[in-house]
Amino acid sequence: MVVMVSRSGRHLQRYNKQGRRLVVGCIPYRYKTGDDQVEVLVISSQRQGKGMLFPKGGWEADESIKDAAERESFEEAGVTGIVQRKLGKWTFKSKRHETDYEGYMFPLLVKQQLDLWPEIEFRQRIWMSISEARQACQHVWMQEALDKLERRLETRPKTDDRDLNISRVGQICI
């Protein structure tokens, strides 16, 4: 049975030694059908009119950092896949809570896109090119993570991700 409810509350939330909330996210990506062009998945903020972003949320005490990244991608964007090597760590200010957070971002090679997911009622998701996502993304630190992903994908042999993705991700229905 699949649970279709997002985690809520902060009783399991992790904080660093400076008291910053630890958040984890993913940049979901896939290859377009028929070519080697990369598309990334952005989602809308829960707050209307606040721009697009990548799935992210709190890293909780009962999960690994990669498990948290995968969970957030499932809850917010309705995708699952392979969480790859960390892109980096950023410190950023929460606009809503006026406090600093520490955020970690990972690439997520999408293996499955679900028709139903926990936050379907609150979020829109859109596949776009890396350059379009850079323009649409509301957070500078996420744009920097996207730049790191783009550089990593440019230097990686084309077969690396394809080998992980036996059933062509680009053929997943949208």
Coordinates of C-alpha atoms in Angstrom, one line a residue:
M1 CA 0.0 0.0 0.0
V2 CA 1.3 3.5 -0.9
V3 CA 0.8 6.3 1.6
M4 CA -0.5 9.4 -0.2
V5 CA -0.1 11.9 2.6
S6 CA 2.9 14.3 3.1
R7 CA 4.7 14.2 6.3
S8 CA 3.9 17.2 8.5
G9 CA 5.1 18.7 11.8
R10 CA 8.6 19.3 12.9
H11 CA 9.0 16.9 15.9
L12 CA 11.5 14.8 13.9
Q13 CA 13.2 17.7 12.2
R14 CA 17.0 17.9 12.1
Y15 CA 19.0 21.1 12.9
N16 CA 22.7 21.8 12.7
K17 CA 24.9 23.0 15.5
Q18 CA 24.0 26.6 14.7
G19 CA 20.3 25.9 15.1
R20 CA 19.6 26.0 11.3
R21 CA 16.9 23.7 10.0
L22 CA 18.3 21.1 7.6
V23 CA 16.4 20.8 4.3
V24 CA 17.0 18.4 1.4
G25 CA 15.9 18.5 -2.1
C26 CA 16.3 17.1 -5.6
I27 CA 16.5 18.3 -9.1
P28 CA 14.4 15.7 -11.0
Y29 CA 15.7 15.2 -14.6
R30 CA 15.2 13.0 -17.6
Y31 CA 16.3 12.8 -21.2
K32 CA 13.8 13.8 -23.9
T33 CA 12.6 11.1 -26.1
G34 CA 14.7 10.7 -29.2
D35 CA 17.7 12.8 -28.2
D36 CA 20.2 13.6 -25.5
Q37 CA 18.5 16.8 -24.3
V38 CA 18.0 17.0 -20.6
E39 CA 14.7 18.2 -19.1
V40 CA 14.2 19.1 -15.4
L41 CA 11.0 19.1 -13.4
V42 CA 10.0 22.3 -11.6
I43 CA 7.1 22.6 -9.3
S44 CA 5.0 25.5 -8.2
S45 CA 5.3 27.0 -4.7
Q46 CA 2.3 26.2 -2.4
R47 CA 1.9 30.0 -2.2
Q48 CA 0.4 31.2 -5.4
G49 CA 2.4 33.6 -7.5
K50 CA 5.7 32.9 -5.8
G51 CA 7.4 31.3 -8.8
M52 CA 8.8 27.8 -9.5
L53 CA 11.3 25.7 -7.5
F54 CA 12.6 22.2 -7.1
P55 CA 11.2 19.7 -4.5
K56 CA 12.7 20.2 -1.1
G57 CA 11.8 19.9 2.5
G58 CA 12.9 19.0 6.0
W59 CA 15.4 16.2 6.7
E60 CA 14.0 14.2 9.5
A61 CA 15.8 12.2 12.2
D62 CA 14.4 8.8 11.1
E63 CA 15.7 8.9 7.5
S64 CA 19.0 9.2 5.6
I65 CA 19.7 12.3 3.7
K66 CA 19.0 10.5 0.4
D67 CA 15.8 9.0 1.7
A68 CA 14.7 12.5 2.6
A69 CA 15.5 13.8 -0.9
E70 CA 13.6 11.0 -2.5
R71 CA 10.6 11.4 -0.2
E72 CA 10.4 15.2 -0.9
S73 CA 10.4 14.5 -4.7
F74 CA 7.6 11.9 -4.3
E75 CA 5.5 14.1 -2.0
E76 CA 5.9 17.4 -3.8
A77 CA 6.4 16.4 -7.5
G78 CA 5.1 12.9 -7.8
V79 CA 8.3 11.4 -9.2
T80 CA 10.6 8.6 -8.1
G81 CA 14.0 7.6 -9.3
I82 CA 17.7 7.3 -8.5
V83 CA 19.1 9.9 -6.1
Q84 CA 22.6 10.6 -7.3
R85 CA 25.7 12.1 -5.7
K86 CA 25.1 15.4 -3.8
L87 CA 25.4 18.6 -5.7
G88 CA 26.3 20.7 -2.7
K89 CA 25.3 22.5 0.5
W90 CA 23.9 26.0 0.7
T91 CA 22.8 28.4 3.4
F92 CA 19.8 30.4 2.6
K93 CA 17.2 32.6 4.4
S94 CA 13.6 31.4 4.7
K95 CA 11.3 34.2 3.5
R96 CA 8.5 32.8 5.6
H97 CA 10.2 32.2 8.9
E98 CA 13.0 34.8 8.7
T99 CA 15.7 32.3 9.7
D100 CA 18.6 30.7 8.0
Y101 CA 18.4 27.1 6.7
E102 CA 21.0 24.7 5.5
G103 CA 20.0 23.0 2.3
Y104 CA 21.4 20.0 0.4
M105 CA 20.5 19.3 -3.2
F106 CA 20.8 16.0 -5.2
P107 CA 20.1 15.1 -8.8
L108 CA 17.2 12.6 -9.2
L109 CA 17.2 10.6 -12.4
V110 CA 13.5 10.1 -12.8
K111 CA 12.4 6.5 -13.3
Q112 CA 8.6 7.0 -12.7
Q113 CA 6.2 9.9 -12.9
L114 CA 3.0 9.2 -10.9
D115 CA -0.5 10.4 -11.9
L116 CA -1.4 10.8 -8.2
W117 CA 0.9 12.1 -5.4
P118 CA 0.4 13.6 -2.0
E119 CA 0.6 17.3 -3.0
I120 CA -1.2 17.1 -6.3
E121 CA -3.9 19.5 -5.0
F122 CA -1.3 22.1 -4.0
R123 CA 1.3 22.0 -6.8
Q124 CA 1.8 22.1 -10.5
R125 CA 4.7 20.4 -12.1
I126 CA 6.3 21.3 -15.4
W127 CA 9.1 19.7 -17.4
M128 CA 11.4 22.3 -19.0
S129 CA 14.9 22.8 -20.4
I130 CA 17.7 23.7 -18.0
S131 CA 17.8 27.2 -19.3
E132 CA 14.0 27.6 -18.9
A133 CA 14.2 26.3 -15.4
R134 CA 17.1 28.6 -14.5
Q135 CA 14.8 31.5 -15.5
A136 CA 11.7 30.2 -13.7
C137 CA 13.3 29.1 -10.5
Q138 CA 12.7 31.6 -7.7
H139 CA 15.7 30.7 -5.4
V140 CA 19.3 31.7 -6.3
W141 CA 20.7 28.7 -4.3
M142 CA 18.6 26.3 -6.4
Q143 CA 19.8 28.0 -9.6
E144 CA 23.4 27.4 -8.4
A145 CA 22.5 23.7 -7.8
L146 CA 21.1 23.6 -11.3
D147 CA 24.3 25.0 -12.7
K148 CA 26.3 22.3 -10.9
L149 CA 24.0 19.6 -12.3
E150 CA 24.3 21.0 -15.8
R151 CA 28.2 21.0 -15.6
R152 CA 28.1 17.5 -14.2
L153 CA 25.9 16.2 -17.0
E154 CA 28.1 17.9 -19.7
T155 CA 31.2 16.1 -18.4
R156 CA 29.7 12.7 -17.8
P157 CA 29.7 10.2 -20.7
K158 CA 26.3 10.0 -22.2
T159 CA 25.9 6.3 -21.4
D160 CA 26.2 6.7 -17.6
D161 CA 22.7 7.8 -16.9
R162 CA 21.2 5.8 -19.8
D163 CA 22.6 2.6 -18.2
L164 CA 20.8 3.4 -15.0
N165 CA 17.6 4.1 -16.9
I166 CA 16.8 0.9 -18.7
S167 CA 13.2 1.9 -19.6
R168 CA 13.7 5.2 -21.4
V169 CA 12.5 7.8 -18.9
G170 CA 11.4 10.1 -21.7
Q171 CA 8.6 7.7 -22.5
I172 CA 6.9 8.1 -19.2
C173 CA 3.5 9.7 -19.8
I174 CA 3.0 13.3 -18.9

